[in-house]
């Protein structure tokens, strides 16, 4: 196992820094549904997705979940090493959406390299800024966009991620992603079905009219 192919700044590191990262890196696998990082007090370290998918999410005071963003193959998870960043003042949880293979680098080791290498620090700050941009985009969606648009956009995103128009997903799971109540999602999905946009069956949502669904989702598509 090598971390070289996953870190764009690798060639700008010194041999000592490269060896430090390589020696500290370990390989781990998370099962589907496993919570890998449990918030700001749980500084797991840097995670690099080799194969699979992770979900970064937050939980409201009422216990309602909302997905912030997903991490796919070759993506780096920084919030799992949140103790490295004083600017992060909110809890972010990370779970595996499917069985996921990862490279783990301890936070202390990555912090050491980041403090020594301008290339590593610049890349990390750019990635962190990108994640915060995702969060701000999401806040705009929650505060100012209609629920039907957000739901339609989510279904289209899921279809693309899974390369299928038939989505094996429950109303409860959709609600967790969108930070909504299951009853709201169920009501909106039934409306979509009445309009011929989707068909519903137990544990499955099937897209029937992608063009019209995309029209509904227009203001919430990235």
Short mmCIF file of C-alpha atoms in Angstrom, two decimals:
data_model
loop_
_atom_site.label_atom_id
_atom_site.label_comp_id
_atom_site.label_asym_id
_atom_site.label_seq_id
_atom_site.Cartn_x
_atom_site.Cartn_y
_atom_site.Cartn_z
CA UNK A 1 0.00 0.00 0.00
CA UNK A 2 1.32 3.45 -0.93
CA UNK A 3 -0.07 6.92 -0.27
CA UNK A 4 1.96 8.45 -3.10
CA UNK A 5 -0.76 8.19 -5.73
CA UNK A 6 -3.38 9.83 -3.49
CA UNK A 7 -1.54 13.01 -2.44
CA UNK A 8 -1.14 15.54 -5.28
CA UNK A 9 1.68 17.33 -3.44
CA UNK A 10 3.73 14.16 -2.90
CA UNK A 11 6.54 15.09 -5.30
CA UNK A 12 7.00 18.42 -3.51
CA UNK A 13 7.74 16.72 -0.19
CA UNK A 14 11.22 15.88 1.03
CA UNK A 15 12.24 12.20 1.18
CA UNK A 16 12.03 12.41 4.99
CA UNK A 17 8.46 13.75 4.84
CA UNK A 18 7.48 11.12 2.27
CA UNK A 19 8.89 8.36 4.44
CA UNK A 20 7.12 9.74 7.53
CA UNK A 21 3.73 9.64 5.79
CA UNK A 22 4.34 6.23 4.24
CA UNK A 23 5.42 4.67 7.53
CA UNK A 24 2.48 6.14 9.46
CA UNK A 25 -0.20 5.22 6.90
CA UNK A 26 -2.34 2.16 7.53
CA UNK A 27 -5.10 0.44 5.60
CA UNK A 28 -8.56 -0.08 7.06
CA UNK A 29 -11.99 -1.20 5.95
CA UNK A 30 -15.32 0.12 7.25
CA UNK A 31 -18.58 -1.78 6.91
CA UNK A 32 -21.69 -0.18 5.43
CA UNK A 33 -23.34 2.01 8.09
CA UNK A 34 -20.26 2.13 10.33
CA UNK A 35 -19.67 5.54 11.94
CA UNK A 36 -15.96 6.28 11.50
CA UNK A 37 -15.76 9.75 13.04
CA UNK A 38 -18.08 10.96 15.81
CA UNK A 39 -17.51 14.71 15.94
CA UNK A 40 -14.96 17.31 17.01
CA UNK A 41 -13.87 15.35 20.10
CA UNK A 42 -13.07 12.28 18.01
CA UNK A 43 -9.97 13.18 15.98
CA UNK A 44 -9.47 10.02 13.93
CA UNK A 45 -6.99 11.48 11.46
CA UNK A 46 -6.85 11.94 7.70
CA UNK A 47 -8.83 9.38 5.70
CA UNK A 48 -8.30 8.72 1.99
CA UNK A 49 -11.02 6.77 0.21
CA UNK A 50 -9.48 3.97 -1.86
CA UNK A 51 -12.76 2.33 -2.81
CA UNK A 52 -16.28 2.94 -1.56
CA UNK A 53 -18.20 5.98 -0.33
CA UNK A 54 -18.27 8.02 2.87
CA UNK A 55 -20.94 10.44 4.05
CA UNK A 56 -20.10 13.53 6.11
CA UNK A 57 -23.11 14.74 8.07
CA UNK A 58 -24.19 16.83 11.01
CA UNK A 59 -26.92 16.33 13.62
CA UNK A 60 -29.24 19.06 14.91
CA UNK A 61 -30.11 19.55 18.57
CA UNK A 62 -33.35 17.71 17.82
CA UNK A 63 -31.39 14.70 16.55
CA UNK A 64 -32.12 15.26 12.86
CA UNK A 65 -29.31 14.32 10.47
CA UNK A 66 -28.33 16.20 7.32
CA UNK A 67 -25.72 15.15 4.77
CA UNK A 68 -23.06 17.79 4.12
CA UNK A 69 -21.25 16.04 1.28
CA UNK A 70 -20.09 12.64 0.05
CA UNK A 71 -16.54 11.35 -0.40
CA UNK A 72 -15.84 9.01 -3.31
CA UNK A 73 -12.79 7.09 -4.56
CA UNK A 74 -9.53 9.05 -4.11
CA UNK A 75 -11.21 11.78 -2.01
CA UNK A 76 -9.59 12.96 1.22
CA UNK A 77 -11.62 13.37 4.39
CA UNK A 78 -10.33 16.31 6.44
CA UNK A 79 -13.13 16.67 8.98
CA UNK A 80 -12.11 13.33 10.49
CA UNK A 81 -8.92 15.19 11.51
CA UNK A 82 -10.78 18.28 12.73
CA UNK A 83 -8.46 18.72 15.72
CA UNK A 84 -5.88 20.06 13.26
CA UNK A 85 -8.09 23.04 12.41
CA UNK A 86 -9.01 25.59 15.07
CA UNK A 87 -11.54 27.15 12.68
CA UNK A 88 -13.82 24.10 12.82
CA UNK A 89 -16.27 24.77 15.63
CA UNK A 90 -19.10 22.37 14.70
CA UNK A 91 -19.45 18.61 14.90
CA UNK A 92 -19.20 16.61 11.70
CA UNK A 93 -19.80 12.87 11.71
CA UNK A 94 -18.50 10.52 9.03
CA UNK A 95 -19.98 7.14 8.15
CA UNK A 96 -19.45 4.56 5.43
CA UNK A 97 -22.42 4.40 3.06
CA UNK A 98 -21.12 1.10 1.70
CA UNK A 99 -18.17 -1.11 2.52
CA UNK A 100 -15.27 1.30 2.13
CA UNK A 101 -11.53 0.75 1.93
CA UNK A 102 -9.42 3.62 3.24
CA UNK A 103 -5.90 4.76 3.97
CA UNK A 104 -5.58 6.29 7.44
CA UNK A 105 -2.91 8.83 8.38
CA UNK A 106 -2.77 9.91 12.07
CA UNK A 107 -3.60 13.58 12.61
CA UNK A 108 -0.34 14.25 14.45
CA UNK A 109 1.74 12.98 11.52
CA UNK A 110 -0.21 14.85 8.87
CA UNK A 111 -0.10 18.04 10.96
CA UNK A 112 3.69 17.74 11.23
CA UNK A 113 4.09 17.42 7.46
CA UNK A 114 1.60 20.22 6.82
CA UNK A 115 3.55 22.58 9.10
CA UNK A 116 6.80 21.74 7.32
CA UNK A 117 5.57 21.75 3.73
CA UNK A 118 3.97 24.78 2.06
CA UNK A 119 2.68 22.51 -0.73
CA UNK A 120 0.89 20.24 1.74
CA UNK A 121 -0.51 23.22 3.67
CA UNK A 122 -1.76 24.96 0.53
CA UNK A 123 -3.46 21.83 -0.77
CA UNK A 124 -5.06 21.15 2.60
CA UNK A 125 -6.36 24.72 2.90
CA UNK A 126 -7.78 24.61 -0.63
CA UNK A 127 -9.54 21.33 0.13
CA UNK A 128 -10.89 22.68 3.42
CA UNK A 129 -12.17 25.79 1.63
CA UNK A 130 -13.89 23.56 -0.93
CA UNK A 131 -15.64 21.62 1.83
CA UNK A 132 -16.79 24.82 3.52
CA UNK A 133 -18.08 26.00 0.15
CA UNK A 134 -20.12 22.79 -0.06
CA UNK A 135 -21.53 23.45 3.41
CA UNK A 136 -22.44 27.06 2.55
CA UNK A 137 -24.13 25.89 -0.66
CA UNK A 138 -26.12 23.40 1.40
CA UNK A 139 -27.18 26.07 3.90
CA UNK A 140 -28.45 28.18 1.00
CA UNK A 141 -30.44 25.17 -0.22
CA UNK A 142 -31.99 24.53 3.18
CA UNK A 143 -32.86 28.16 3.85
CA UNK A 144 -33.97 29.39 0.46
CA UNK A 145 -34.84 26.53 -1.90
CA UNK A 146 -38.08 24.57 -2.12
CA UNK A 147 -38.22 21.04 -0.75
CA UNK A 148 -39.51 19.59 -4.03
CA UNK A 149 -36.47 20.99 -5.84
CA UNK A 150 -34.03 19.63 -3.24
CA UNK A 151 -35.67 16.20 -3.27
CA UNK A 152 -35.64 16.01 -7.07
CA UNK A 153 -31.96 17.01 -7.15
CA UNK A 154 -31.13 14.38 -4.53
CA UNK A 155 -32.85 11.63 -6.54
CA UNK A 156 -30.94 12.63 -9.67
CA UNK A 157 -27.65 12.66 -7.76
CA UNK A 158 -28.35 9.22 -6.32
CA UNK A 159 -29.21 7.92 -9.77
CA UNK A 160 -25.90 9.18 -11.11
CA UNK A 161 -23.88 7.82 -8.18
CA UNK A 162 -25.45 4.37 -8.47
CA UNK A 163 -25.73 4.34 -12.27
CA UNK A 164 -29.36 3.31 -12.01
CA UNK A 165 -32.81 4.90 -12.28
CA UNK A 166 -34.08 2.40 -9.69
CA UNK A 167 -32.88 3.50 -6.25
CA UNK A 168 -32.85 1.06 -3.34
CA UNK A 169 -33.44 3.63 -0.63
CA UNK A 170 -36.01 4.23 2.11
CA UNK A 171 -37.91 7.42 2.80
CA UNK A 172 -36.19 7.60 6.19
CA UNK A 173 -32.74 7.48 4.57
CA UNK A 174 -33.68 10.24 2.13
CA UNK A 175 -34.92 12.35 5.05
CA UNK A 176 -31.59 11.86 6.84
CA UNK A 177 -29.70 13.10 3.79
CA UNK A 178 -31.91 16.16 3.37
CA UNK A 179 -32.28 17.10 7.02
CA UNK A 180 -36.04 16.71 6.80
CA UNK A 181 -38.76 14.60 8.40
CA UNK A 182 -39.70 11.24 6.91
CA UNK A 183 -43.35 12.32 6.67
CA UNK A 184 -42.37 15.33 4.55
CA UNK A 185 -40.32 13.16 2.19
CA UNK A 186 -43.10 10.58 1.92
CA UNK A 187 -45.67 13.24 1.10
CA UNK A 188 -43.44 14.79 -1.57
CA UNK A 189 -42.58 11.43 -3.13
CA UNK A 190 -46.25 10.56 -3.36
CA UNK A 191 -46.81 13.87 -5.15
CA UNK A 192 -43.96 13.03 -7.55
CA UNK A 193 -45.60 9.66 -8.19
CA UNK A 194 -48.97 11.26 -8.89
CA UNK A 195 -47.23 13.55 -11.40
CA UNK A 196 -45.57 10.59 -13.12
CA UNK A 197 -42.04 11.57 -12.16
CA UNK A 198 -41.30 8.45 -10.09
CA UNK A 199 -42.86 5.18 -9.04
CA UNK A 200 -42.69 3.93 -5.48
CA UNK A 201 -42.45 0.45 -4.05
CA UNK A 202 -41.20 -0.89 -0.73
CA UNK A 203 -37.65 0.36 -0.23
CA UNK A 204 -37.37 1.56 -3.84
CA UNK A 205 -37.82 4.82 -5.72
CA UNK A 206 -37.71 4.50 -9.51
CA UNK A 207 -37.25 7.54 -11.73
CA UNK A 208 -39.76 7.52 -14.59
CA UNK A 209 -39.46 10.97 -16.17
CA UNK A 210 -35.91 12.24 -15.75
CA UNK A 211 -36.42 15.33 -17.91
CA UNK A 212 -39.35 16.65 -15.88
CA UNK A 213 -37.63 15.69 -12.62
CA UNK A 214 -34.60 17.70 -13.74
CA UNK A 215 -36.89 20.67 -14.45
CA UNK A 216 -38.18 20.49 -10.86
CA UNK A 217 -34.62 20.19 -9.55
CA UNK A 218 -33.16 23.01 -11.64
CA UNK A 219 -32.51 25.50 -8.82
CA UNK A 220 -30.91 22.83 -6.60
CA UNK A 221 -28.58 21.17 -9.08
CA UNK A 222 -24.87 21.82 -8.60
#
